[in-house]
mmCIF file of C-alpha atoms in Angstrom:
data_model
loop_
_atom_site.group_PDB
_atom_site.id
_atom_site.type_symbol
_atom_site.label_atom_id
_atom_site.label_comp_id
_atom_site.label_asym_id
_atom_site.label_seq_id
_atom_site.Cartn_x
_atom_site.Cartn_y
_atom_site.Cartn_z
ATOM 1 C CA MET W 540 72.841 12.026 -37.185
ATOM 2 C CA THR W 541 75.854 11.473 -39.908
ATOM 3 C CA THR W 542 79.214 13.415 -38.406
ATOM 4 C CA THR W 543 79.210 16.032 -40.988
ATOM 5 C CA LEU W 544 75.435 17.314 -39.426
ATOM 6 C CA HIS W 545 77.361 18.087 -36.452
ATOM 7 C CA TRP W 546 78.450 21.585 -38.400
ATOM 8 C CA PRO W 547 75.309 22.831 -38.385
ATOM 9 C CA ALA W 548 74.226 22.042 -35.496
ATOM 10 C CA LEU W 549 76.976 23.756 -34.130
ATOM 11 C CA ILE W 550 76.229 26.818 -35.857
ATOM 12 C CA THR W 551 72.499 26.334 -34.329
ATOM 13 C CA LEU W 552 73.766 26.473 -31.001
ATOM 14 C CA ALA W 553 75.594 29.438 -31.433
ATOM 15 C CA THR W 554 73.156 31.161 -33.051
ATOM 16 C CA LEU W 555 71.053 30.272 -29.998
ATOM 17 C CA ALA W 556 73.424 31.603 -28.151
ATOM 18 C CA LEU W 557 73.444 34.933 -29.676
ATOM 19 C CA LEU W 558 70.206 35.892 -29.863
ATOM 20 C CA PHE W 559 70.216 34.723 -25.973
ATOM 21 C CA ALA W 560 72.758 37.295 -25.735
ATOM 22 C CA CYS W 561 70.454 39.777 -27.085
ATOM 23 C CA ILE W 562 67.633 39.071 -25.290
ATOM 24 C CA TRP W 563 70.014 38.966 -21.765
ATOM 25 C CA ALA W 564 71.179 42.512 -22.845
ATOM 26 C CA VAL W 565 67.214 43.898 -22.479
ATOM 27 C CA GLY W 566 66.621 42.487 -19.397
ATOM 28 C CA ARG W 567 69.759 44.452 -18.113
ATOM 29 C CA ALA W 568 69.117 47.714 -20.353
ATOM 30 C CA ARG W 569 65.921 47.683 -18.734
ATOM 31 C CA GLY W 570 67.572 48.160 -15.176
ATOM 32 C CA ARG W 571 69.994 50.440 -16.327
ATOM 33 C CA TYR W 572 67.845 53.174 -18.370
ATOM 34 C CA ARG W 573 64.900 52.514 -15.557
ATOM 35 C CA VAL W 574 62.619 50.641 -18.092
ATOM 36 C CA PRO W 575 60.414 48.110 -16.112
ATOM 37 C CA ALA W 576 58.260 45.550 -17.958
ATOM 38 C CA PRO W 577 56.247 45.901 -19.465
ATOM 39 C CA ALA W 578 57.292 48.804 -21.264
ATOM 40 C CA THR W 579 59.228 48.387 -24.541
ATOM 41 C CA SER W 580 60.378 51.669 -25.172
ATOM 42 C CA GLY W 581 62.719 54.560 -23.233
ATOM 43 C CA PRO W 582 65.959 56.704 -24.231
ATOM 44 C CA PRO W 583 67.184 56.179 -27.409
ATOM 45 C CA GLU W 584 69.744 53.286 -26.114
ATOM 46 C CA PHE W 585 67.090 51.691 -24.585
ATOM 47 C CA ASP W 586 65.232 51.533 -27.750
ATOM 48 C CA ARG W 587 68.290 50.600 -29.898
ATOM 49 C CA ILE W 588 68.858 47.256 -27.833
ATOM 50 C CA PHE W 589 65.198 46.172 -27.944
ATOM 51 C CA ARG W 590 65.363 46.629 -31.783
ATOM 52 C CA VAL W 591 68.343 44.400 -31.984
ATOM 53 C CA GLN W 592 66.775 41.818 -29.904
ATOM 54 C CA MET W 593 63.346 41.885 -32.235
ATOM 55 C CA ASN W 594 65.933 41.840 -35.357
ATOM 56 C CA THR W 595 67.908 38.875 -34.115
ATOM 57 C CA LEU W 596 64.709 37.156 -33.433
ATOM 58 C CA GLU W 597 63.206 37.752 -37.325
ATOM 59 C CA GLY W 598 67.102 36.799 -38.318
ATOM 60 C CA THR W 599 66.932 33.753 -36.507
ATOM 61 C CA VAL W 600 63.625 32.096 -37.717
ATOM 62 C CA LEU W 601 65.099 33.446 -41.163
ATOM 63 C CA PHE W 602 68.269 31.416 -40.500
ATOM 64 C CA LEU W 603 67.967 28.091 -38.788
ATOM 65 C CA PRO W 604 65.424 26.757 -41.918
ATOM 66 C CA ALA W 605 67.621 27.607 -44.647
ATOM 67 C CA LEU W 606 70.799 26.435 -42.900
ATOM 68 C CA TRP W 607 68.591 23.284 -42.642
ATOM 69 C CA LEU W 608 67.457 23.022 -45.549
ATOM 70 C CA ALA W 609 70.718 23.990 -47.425
ATOM 71 C CA ALA W 610 72.713 21.265 -45.214
ATOM 72 C CA LEU W 611 70.583 18.801 -45.858
ATOM 73 C CA TYR W 612 69.869 19.075 -49.642
ATOM 74 C CA PHE W 613 73.247 20.401 -50.644
ATOM 75 C CA ASN W 614 76.270 20.053 -48.307
ATOM 76 C CA PRO W 615 76.272 20.232 -44.356
ATOM 77 C CA ARG W 616 79.884 21.938 -44.507
ATOM 78 C CA ILE W 617 79.312 24.045 -46.919
ATOM 79 C CA ALA W 618 76.131 25.387 -45.409
ATOM 80 C CA ALA W 619 77.924 25.732 -42.087
ATOM 81 C CA ALA W 620 80.621 27.610 -43.952
ATOM 82 C CA ILE W 621 78.339 30.310 -44.791
ATOM 83 C CA GLY W 622 76.372 30.521 -41.850
ATOM 84 C CA ALA W 623 78.968 30.975 -39.981
ATOM 85 C CA VAL W 624 79.596 34.012 -41.939
ATOM 86 C CA TRP W 625 75.804 34.680 -41.123
ATOM 87 C CA LEU W 626 76.385 34.369 -37.168
ATOM 88 C CA LEU W 627 79.374 36.536 -37.302
ATOM 89 C CA ALA W 628 77.743 39.243 -39.266
ATOM 90 C CA ARG W 629 75.071 39.128 -37.100
ATOM 91 C CA ALA W 630 76.899 39.510 -33.945
ATOM 92 C CA TRP W 631 78.745 42.478 -35.354
ATOM 93 C CA TYR W 632 75.133 44.065 -36.669
ATOM 94 C CA ALA W 633 74.014 44.129 -32.820
ATOM 95 C CA VAL W 634 76.849 45.704 -31.649
ATOM 96 C CA ALA W 635 76.958 47.859 -34.196
ATOM 97 C CA TYR W 636 73.202 48.834 -34.382
ATOM 98 C CA ALA W 637 73.116 49.536 -30.287
ATOM 99 C CA ARG W 638 75.914 52.057 -30.878
ATOM 100 C CA ASN W 639 74.761 53.707 -33.844
ATOM 101 C CA PRO W 640 71.554 53.025 -36.360
ATOM 102 C CA LYS W 641 72.963 53.901 -39.289
ATOM 103 C CA SER W 642 76.392 51.963 -39.008
ATOM 104 C CA ARG W 643 74.321 48.414 -39.452
ATOM 105 C CA GLY W 644 74.336 48.556 -43.060
ATOM 106 C CA ALA W 645 77.560 46.892 -43.706
ATOM 107 C CA PRO W 646 76.859 44.038 -41.077
ATOM 108 C CA PHE W 647 73.528 43.663 -42.701
ATOM 109 C CA VAL W 648 74.138 43.167 -46.338
ATOM 110 C CA ILE W 649 77.061 40.305 -45.327
ATOM 111 C CA ALA W 650 74.331 38.436 -43.457
ATOM 112 C CA PHE W 651 71.656 39.225 -45.941
ATOM 113 C CA ALA W 652 73.728 37.888 -48.418
ATOM 114 C CA ALA W 653 74.922 34.657 -46.491
ATOM 115 C CA TRP W 654 71.308 33.948 -45.822
ATOM 116 C CA GLY W 655 70.345 34.877 -49.647
ATOM 117 C CA THR W 656 73.237 31.748 -50.833
ATOM 118 C CA LEU W 657 71.881 29.187 -48.099
ATOM 119 C CA MET W 658 68.020 30.032 -49.784
ATOM 120 C CA LEU W 659 69.581 29.382 -53.154
ATOM 121 C CA LEU W 660 71.518 26.519 -52.191
ATOM 122 C CA ALA W 661 68.597 24.902 -50.590
ATOM 123 C CA ALA W 662 66.405 25.999 -53.137
ATOM 124 C CA TRP W 663 68.633 24.280 -56.337
ATOM 125 C CA GLY W 664 69.549 21.095 -53.887
ATOM 126 C CA VAL W 665 65.188 20.386 -53.213
ATOM 127 C CA LEU W 666 64.510 21.451 -57.472
ATOM 128 C CA SER W 667 67.784 19.183 -58.719
ATOM 129 C CA ALA W 668 66.275 15.930 -57.147
ATOM 130 C CA PRO W 669 62.937 14.334 -58.421
ATOM 131 C CA LEU W 670 60.412 15.810 -56.789
ATOM 132 C CA TRP W 671 57.881 12.444 -57.599
ATOM 133 C CA MET H 133 66.224 13.161 -47.395
ATOM 134 C CA THR H 134 63.316 10.752 -48.913
ATOM 135 C CA THR H 135 61.643 12.346 -52.446
ATOM 136 C CA THR H 136 58.213 13.189 -50.547
ATOM 137 C CA LEU H 137 60.086 15.280 -48.315
ATOM 138 C CA HIS H 138 61.496 17.487 -51.061
ATOM 139 C CA TRP H 139 57.265 19.564 -50.253
ATOM 140 C CA PRO H 140 57.589 20.400 -46.878
ATOM 141 C CA ALA H 141 61.041 21.695 -48.089
ATOM 142 C CA LEU H 142 59.565 24.053 -50.753
ATOM 143 C CA ILE H 143 56.986 24.914 -48.467
ATOM 144 C CA THR H 144 59.417 26.048 -46.068
ATOM 145 C CA LEU H 145 61.480 27.538 -49.275
ATOM 146 C CA ALA H 146 58.700 29.832 -49.921
ATOM 147 C CA THR H 147 57.196 30.501 -46.413
ATOM 148 C CA LEU H 148 60.907 32.276 -45.546
ATOM 149 C CA ALA H 149 60.652 33.939 -48.577
ATOM 150 C CA LEU H 150 57.311 35.469 -47.537
ATOM 151 C CA LEU H 151 58.586 36.829 -44.036
ATOM 152 C CA PHE H 152 60.840 38.049 -45.784
ATOM 153 C CA ALA H 153 59.136 39.913 -47.645
ATOM 154 C CA CYS H 154 57.388 41.263 -45.143
ATOM 155 C CA ILE H 155 60.378 42.488 -43.001
ATOM 156 C CA TRP H 156 61.869 43.647 -46.496
ATOM 157 C CA ALA H 157 58.296 46.240 -46.491
ATOM 158 C CA VAL H 158 58.941 47.254 -43.577
ATOM 159 C CA GLY H 159 62.274 48.810 -44.339
ATOM 160 C CA ARG H 160 60.832 50.416 -47.201
ATOM 161 C CA ALA H 161 58.313 52.099 -45.376
ATOM 162 C CA ARG H 162 60.860 53.114 -42.982
ATOM 163 C CA GLY H 163 62.132 55.006 -45.869
ATOM 164 C CA ARG H 164 58.919 56.098 -47.360
ATOM 165 C CA TYR H 165 57.148 56.979 -44.018
ATOM 166 C CA ARG H 166 60.010 58.696 -42.767
ATOM 167 C CA VAL H 167 60.064 56.557 -39.735
ATOM 168 C CA PRO H 168 63.777 56.028 -38.767
ATOM 169 C CA ALA H 169 64.779 53.060 -36.513
ATOM 170 C CA PRO H 170 64.715 51.944 -34.053
ATOM 171 C CA ALA H 171 61.089 53.757 -33.709
ATOM 172 C CA THR H 172 58.131 51.086 -34.447
ATOM 173 C CA SER H 173 55.531 53.427 -34.932
ATOM 174 C CA GLY H 174 54.709 56.165 -37.249
ATOM 175 C CA PRO H 175 51.937 56.752 -39.663
ATOM 176 C CA PRO H 176 48.787 54.007 -39.434
ATOM 177 C CA GLU H 177 50.276 53.510 -42.771
ATOM 178 C CA PHE H 178 53.362 51.934 -41.526
ATOM 179 C CA ASP H 179 51.940 50.877 -38.307
ATOM 180 C CA ARG H 180 50.434 48.171 -40.481
ATOM 181 C CA ILE H 181 52.920 46.990 -42.323
ATOM 182 C CA PHE H 182 54.914 46.290 -39.286
ATOM 183 C CA ARG H 183 52.466 44.290 -37.822
ATOM 184 C CA VAL H 184 51.695 41.861 -40.892
ATOM 185 C CA GLN H 185 55.580 41.743 -40.434
ATOM 186 C CA MET H 186 55.333 40.878 -36.766
ATOM 187 C CA ASN H 187 52.235 38.695 -37.395
ATOM 188 C CA THR H 188 53.835 36.932 -40.245
ATOM 189 C CA LEU H 189 56.840 35.950 -38.003
ATOM 190 C CA GLU H 190 54.737 34.438 -35.072
ATOM 191 C CA GLY H 191 52.858 32.853 -37.845
ATOM 192 C CA THR H 192 56.092 31.139 -39.467
ATOM 193 C CA VAL H 193 56.726 30.052 -35.688
ATOM 194 C CA LEU H 194 53.700 28.318 -35.062
ATOM 195 C CA PHE H 195 53.378 26.963 -38.638
ATOM 196 C CA LEU H 196 57.483 25.301 -39.584
ATOM 197 C CA PRO H 197 57.294 22.887 -36.898
ATOM 198 C CA ALA H 198 53.474 21.903 -37.315
ATOM 199 C CA LEU H 199 53.876 21.423 -40.775
ATOM 200 C CA TRP H 200 57.484 19.363 -40.680
ATOM 201 C CA LEU H 201 55.892 17.322 -37.962
ATOM 202 C CA ALA H 202 52.508 16.438 -39.668
ATOM 203 C CA ALA H 203 54.929 15.930 -42.527
ATOM 204 C CA LEU H 204 57.096 13.155 -40.714
ATOM 205 C CA TYR H 205 53.814 11.215 -38.406
ATOM 206 C CA PHE H 206 51.250 11.705 -40.911
ATOM 207 C CA ASN H 207 51.966 12.390 -44.774
ATOM 208 C CA PRO H 208 54.396 14.432 -46.393
ATOM 209 C CA ARG H 209 52.379 15.167 -49.644
ATOM 210 C CA ILE H 210 49.081 16.093 -47.909
ATOM 211 C CA ALA H 211 51.120 17.963 -45.442
ATOM 212 C CA ALA H 212 52.620 19.844 -48.034
ATOM 213 C CA ALA H 213 49.218 20.935 -49.383
ATOM 214 C CA ILE H 214 47.630 21.932 -46.137
ATOM 215 C CA GLY H 215 51.011 23.976 -46.028
ATOM 216 C CA ALA H 216 50.634 25.133 -49.569
ATOM 217 C CA VAL H 217 47.091 26.895 -48.456
ATOM 218 C CA TRP H 218 48.483 28.017 -45.215
ATOM 219 C CA LEU H 219 50.871 29.935 -47.165
ATOM 220 C CA LEU H 220 48.373 31.394 -49.834
ATOM 221 C CA ALA H 221 46.199 32.609 -46.851
ATOM 222 C CA ARG H 222 49.213 34.497 -44.829
ATOM 223 C CA ALA H 223 50.170 36.040 -48.564
ATOM 224 C CA TRP H 224 46.502 37.013 -48.270
ATOM 225 C CA TYR H 225 46.808 38.122 -44.716
ATOM 226 C CA ALA H 226 49.660 40.441 -45.279
ATOM 227 C CA VAL H 227 47.989 42.399 -48.352
ATOM 228 C CA ALA H 228 44.968 42.436 -46.600
ATOM 229 C CA TYR H 229 46.136 44.097 -43.262
ATOM 230 C CA ALA H 230 48.277 46.198 -44.854
ATOM 231 C CA ARG H 231 45.334 47.904 -46.381
ATOM 232 C CA ASN H 232 42.651 47.751 -43.944
ATOM 233 C CA PRO H 233 42.958 45.638 -40.597
ATOM 234 C CA LYS H 234 39.785 44.711 -40.756
ATOM 235 C CA SER H 235 39.810 43.002 -43.896
ATOM 236 C CA ARG H 236 42.214 40.409 -42.501
ATOM 237 C CA GLY H 237 39.228 38.299 -41.137
ATOM 238 C CA ALA H 238 38.945 35.695 -43.979
ATOM 239 C CA PRO H 239 42.650 34.830 -44.633
ATOM 240 C CA PHE H 240 43.293 34.622 -41.138
ATOM 241 C CA VAL H 241 40.532 32.246 -40.694
ATOM 242 C CA ILE H 242 41.883 30.064 -43.632
ATOM 243 C CA ALA H 243 45.504 29.950 -41.940
ATOM 244 C CA PHE H 244 43.691 29.614 -38.979
ATOM 245 C CA ALA H 245 42.063 26.316 -40.126
ATOM 246 C CA ALA H 246 45.188 25.176 -42.241
ATOM 247 C CA TRP H 247 46.984 25.207 -39.098
ATOM 248 C CA GLY H 248 44.934 23.504 -36.531
ATOM 249 C CA THR H 249 44.654 20.764 -39.522
ATOM 250 C CA LEU H 250 48.463 20.141 -39.242
ATOM 251 C CA MET H 251 48.220 20.414 -35.365
ATOM 252 C CA LEU H 252 45.747 17.807 -35.744
ATOM 253 C CA LEU H 253 47.296 15.430 -37.665
ATOM 254 C CA ALA H 254 51.070 15.926 -36.363
ATOM 255 C CA ALA H 255 49.480 14.998 -33.011
ATOM 256 C CA TRP H 256 47.268 11.880 -34.726
ATOM 257 C CA GLY H 257 50.091 10.604 -36.052
ATOM 258 C CA VAL H 258 52.279 11.231 -33.013
ATOM 259 C CA LEU H 259 49.993 9.728 -30.471
ATOM 260 C CA SER H 260 48.235 6.665 -33.087
ATOM 261 C CA ALA H 261 51.807 5.100 -32.706
ATOM 262 C CA PRO H 262 53.479 3.025 -29.495
ATOM 263 C CA LEU H 263 55.272 5.834 -27.428
ATOM 264 C CA TRP H 264 56.972 3.144 -24.908
ATOM 265 C CA MET L 225 61.089 8.156 -37.332
ATOM 266 C CA THR L 226 62.109 6.210 -34.352
ATOM 267 C CA THR L 227 59.753 5.333 -31.255
ATOM 268 C CA THR L 228 61.632 7.884 -29.110
ATOM 269 C CA LEU L 229 61.571 11.322 -30.698
ATOM 270 C CA HIS L 230 57.664 10.982 -30.176
ATOM 271 C CA TRP L 231 58.106 12.492 -26.809
ATOM 272 C CA PRO L 232 60.067 15.833 -28.423
ATOM 273 C CA ALA L 233 57.612 16.077 -30.594
ATOM 274 C CA LEU L 234 54.394 15.493 -28.392
ATOM 275 C CA ILE L 235 56.450 18.999 -26.186
ATOM 276 C CA THR L 236 57.161 20.233 -29.802
ATOM 277 C CA LEU L 237 53.000 20.326 -30.247
ATOM 278 C CA ALA L 238 52.411 21.639 -26.731
ATOM 279 C CA THR L 239 55.311 24.735 -27.375
ATOM 280 C CA LEU L 240 52.916 25.265 -30.177
ATOM 281 C CA ALA L 241 49.768 25.097 -28.530
ATOM 282 C CA LEU L 242 51.066 27.561 -25.461
ATOM 283 C CA LEU L 243 52.535 29.692 -28.364
ATOM 284 C CA PHE L 244 49.077 30.011 -29.826
ATOM 285 C CA ALA L 245 47.572 30.828 -26.511
ATOM 286 C CA CYS L 246 49.416 33.295 -25.837
ATOM 287 C CA ILE L 247 48.584 34.947 -29.035
ATOM 288 C CA TRP L 248 44.763 33.992 -28.641
ATOM 289 C CA ALA L 249 45.235 35.999 -25.415
ATOM 290 C CA VAL L 250 46.409 39.220 -27.315
ATOM 291 C CA GLY L 251 43.566 39.015 -29.661
ATOM 292 C CA ARG L 252 40.847 38.831 -26.666
ATOM 293 C CA ALA L 253 42.360 41.388 -25.164
ATOM 294 C CA ARG L 254 42.631 43.527 -27.676
ATOM 295 C CA GLY L 255 38.409 43.516 -27.405
ATOM 296 C CA ARG L 256 38.215 43.857 -23.647
ATOM 297 C CA TYR L 257 40.416 46.632 -23.982
ATOM 298 C CA ARG L 258 39.387 48.303 -26.589
ATOM 299 C CA VAL L 259 43.596 48.038 -28.299
ATOM 300 C CA PRO L 260 42.386 47.930 -32.150
ATOM 301 C CA ALA L 261 44.907 46.373 -34.737
ATOM 302 C CA PRO L 262 47.514 47.661 -35.142
ATOM 303 C CA ALA L 263 48.413 49.194 -32.003
ATOM 304 C CA THR L 264 50.316 47.353 -29.372
ATOM 305 C CA SER L 265 50.112 49.581 -26.223
ATOM 306 C CA GLY L 266 47.028 50.495 -24.478
ATOM 307 C CA PRO L 267 46.155 49.595 -20.468
ATOM 308 C CA PRO L 268 48.734 47.909 -18.255
ATOM 309 C CA GLU L 269 46.638 44.753 -18.052
ATOM 310 C CA PHE L 270 46.632 44.786 -22.386
ATOM 311 C CA ASP L 271 50.250 45.305 -22.083
ATOM 312 C CA ARG L 272 51.435 42.885 -20.082
ATOM 313 C CA ILE L 273 49.515 40.388 -22.101
ATOM 314 C CA PHE L 274 51.251 41.691 -25.555
ATOM 315 C CA ARG L 275 54.624 41.465 -23.762
ATOM 316 C CA VAL L 276 53.627 37.301 -22.569
ATOM 317 C CA GLN L 277 53.029 36.658 -26.414
ATOM 318 C CA MET L 278 56.232 38.749 -27.558
ATOM 319 C CA ASN L 279 58.433 36.634 -24.496
ATOM 320 C CA THR L 280 56.602 33.639 -25.254
ATOM 321 C CA LEU L 281 57.442 33.685 -29.165
ATOM 322 C CA GLU L 282 61.516 34.516 -28.377
ATOM 323 C CA GLY L 283 61.237 31.561 -25.364
ATOM 324 C CA THR L 284 59.452 29.139 -28.404
ATOM 325 C CA VAL L 285 62.703 30.415 -30.690
ATOM 326 C CA LEU L 286 65.219 29.669 -28.638
ATOM 327 C CA PHE L 287 63.607 26.395 -27.282
ATOM 328 C CA LEU L 288 62.721 24.068 -29.773
ATOM 329 C CA PRO L 289 66.151 24.248 -31.524
ATOM 330 C CA ALA L 290 67.710 23.057 -28.513
ATOM 331 C CA LEU L 291 65.162 20.575 -27.357
ATOM 332 C CA TRP L 292 65.705 18.924 -30.577
ATOM 333 C CA LEU L 293 69.452 19.033 -31.057
ATOM 334 C CA ALA L 294 69.494 17.723 -27.318
ATOM 335 C CA ALA L 295 67.149 14.724 -28.697
ATOM 336 C CA LEU L 296 69.086 14.375 -31.385
ATOM 337 C CA TYR L 297 72.860 14.203 -30.041
ATOM 338 C CA PHE L 298 72.269 13.159 -25.953
ATOM 339 C CA ASN L 299 68.806 11.646 -25.946
ATOM 340 C CA PRO L 300 65.138 12.066 -27.012
ATOM 341 C CA ARG L 301 63.133 10.924 -23.474
ATOM 342 C CA ILE L 302 65.923 13.095 -21.233
ATOM 343 C CA ALA L 303 65.631 15.756 -23.454
ATOM 344 C CA ALA L 304 61.603 15.924 -23.975
ATOM 345 C CA ALA L 305 61.290 15.399 -19.516
ATOM 346 C CA ILE L 306 63.371 18.994 -19.325
ATOM 347 C CA GLY L 307 61.399 20.051 -22.665
ATOM 348 C CA ALA L 308 58.164 19.498 -19.682
ATOM 349 C CA VAL L 309 59.735 21.282 -17.689
ATOM 350 C CA TRP L 310 60.279 24.501 -19.219
ATOM 351 C CA LEU L 311 57.054 24.382 -21.133
ATOM 352 C CA LEU L 312 55.300 24.247 -17.675
ATOM 353 C CA ALA L 313 57.442 26.808 -16.273
ATOM 354 C CA ARG L 314 56.434 28.974 -19.451
ATOM 355 C CA ALA L 315 52.791 28.321 -18.948
ATOM 356 C CA TRP L 316 53.215 29.805 -14.791
ATOM 357 C CA TYR L 317 55.396 32.859 -16.232
ATOM 358 C CA ALA L 318 52.245 33.711 -19.100
ATOM 359 C CA VAL L 319 49.911 33.399 -16.061
ATOM 360 C CA ALA L 320 52.064 35.175 -13.576
ATOM 361 C CA TYR L 321 53.589 37.945 -16.062
ATOM 362 C CA ALA L 322 49.731 38.676 -16.918
ATOM 363 C CA ARG L 323 48.550 39.136 -13.427
ATOM 364 C CA ASN L 324 52.207 40.983 -12.034
ATOM 365 C CA PRO L 325 55.498 41.298 -13.831
ATOM 366 C CA LYS L 326 57.360 41.224 -10.727
ATOM 367 C CA SER L 327 55.993 37.615 -9.693
ATOM 368 C CA ARG L 328 57.214 36.256 -12.967
ATOM 369 C CA GLY L 329 60.626 35.892 -11.517
ATOM 370 C CA ALA L 330 60.754 32.097 -10.550
ATOM 371 C CA PRO L 331 59.447 30.408 -14.020
ATOM 372 C CA PHE L 332 61.594 32.817 -16.161
ATOM 373 C CA VAL L 333 64.329 30.929 -13.556
ATOM 374 C CA ILE L 334 62.873 27.713 -13.884
ATOM 375 C CA ALA L 335 62.676 27.585 -17.655
ATOM 376 C CA PHE L 336 66.458 29.434 -18.091
ATOM 377 C CA ALA L 337 67.765 26.377 -16.167
ATOM 378 C CA ALA L 338 65.820 23.926 -18.055
ATOM 379 C CA TRP L 339 67.307 25.583 -21.349
ATOM 380 C CA GLY L 340 70.472 26.092 -20.343
ATOM 381 C CA THR L 341 70.410 22.363 -19.096
ATOM 382 C CA LEU L 342 69.114 21.948 -23.052
ATOM 383 C CA MET L 343 71.942 23.546 -24.454
ATOM 384 C CA LEU L 344 74.703 22.051 -22.442
ATOM 385 C CA LEU L 345 73.539 18.548 -23.101
ATOM 386 C CA ALA L 346 73.396 19.072 -26.632
ATOM 387 C CA ALA L 347 76.745 21.019 -27.201
ATOM 388 C CA TRP L 348 77.625 18.181 -25.275
ATOM 389 C CA GLY L 349 76.155 15.705 -27.461
ATOM 390 C CA VAL L 350 77.741 17.249 -30.837
ATOM 391 C CA LEU L 351 81.279 18.285 -29.362
ATOM 392 C CA SER L 352 81.706 14.767 -27.657
ATOM 393 C CA ALA L 353 81.368 12.895 -31.482
ATOM 394 C CA PRO L 354 83.935 13.007 -34.110
ATOM 395 C CA LEU L 355 83.577 16.261 -35.847
ATOM 396 C CA TRP L 356 86.173 15.314 -39.212
#
């Protein structure tokens, strides 16, 4: 792998760590709020922690391919820098949502803007090169 | 990246756009059917839109690795062409399911056949090369 | 692709097959336990099979990027061997959870240890190379 791809690789590992932390939080909340598996609903505190996990899972599936296509077709370091913004916003989103779903707006918008930028850079990179 | 990998890259970007559209539809349905987060069930219309999101998420996780392995180990353009069939079938599936779950059979079968074909081509490509 | 990457490619295909089997099991359980879509809860047997699907989906999203980063930045064959341990543990986990959620502890711990090892090897590989 070329050196500059180390940066999206690091962002990827940190994203997996964030997703794991969200999954781990559900496991702990199952004990604290007495919601034994396979139930997925309980008191509102549990429900929010469970939704954070699902939203982070969805976000990760949208994010990682966009990050790598932007890294490979546009620029690895720029993609990783935007990816870091996404990652910090999603960590903020997870904490904010677990406390109060209404406060999740700001980090959601930041993460969405970062993801949209990665998508545009990737699309620009792919489409600006000869396709045939 | 070699030129021919642009095609699976384009299919990947379009798949992410489809998944995002399904997530966006849930957000809009939360407002229309008054299902505030973190709830995930409400009237049947909302429940169908929510299931489409989850099924598209599952489908994306199955699809993207199969698309890229078929592109890298068999042929990028053939993989992308089959991927385009999968993508169109999944978009049809999303619309059909949201209207009437019973009508999701045909697009599901087409998408499944496309995914199965990618899996077989990828497996053939990997296994037909020397493994040691 | 270099020859040694065939091993993580094979593990990836087998992981997709496991995830598909879990999704397929939900479809069959919808018929057997009379839980028509878009409902996602029913008798406990159905709920367990549904949770296995979701947990396998989460596990796959955590696993595949870690597998490939460990393969590319550390060693493809060692990554694939650890990935095989993860895969077997997750298959065991799926069967155990569907029968009795309390019996899922041992395969969960094994799969978690395998995933954590891949994360550490990938992080070591990325961080031990010059980043600038």
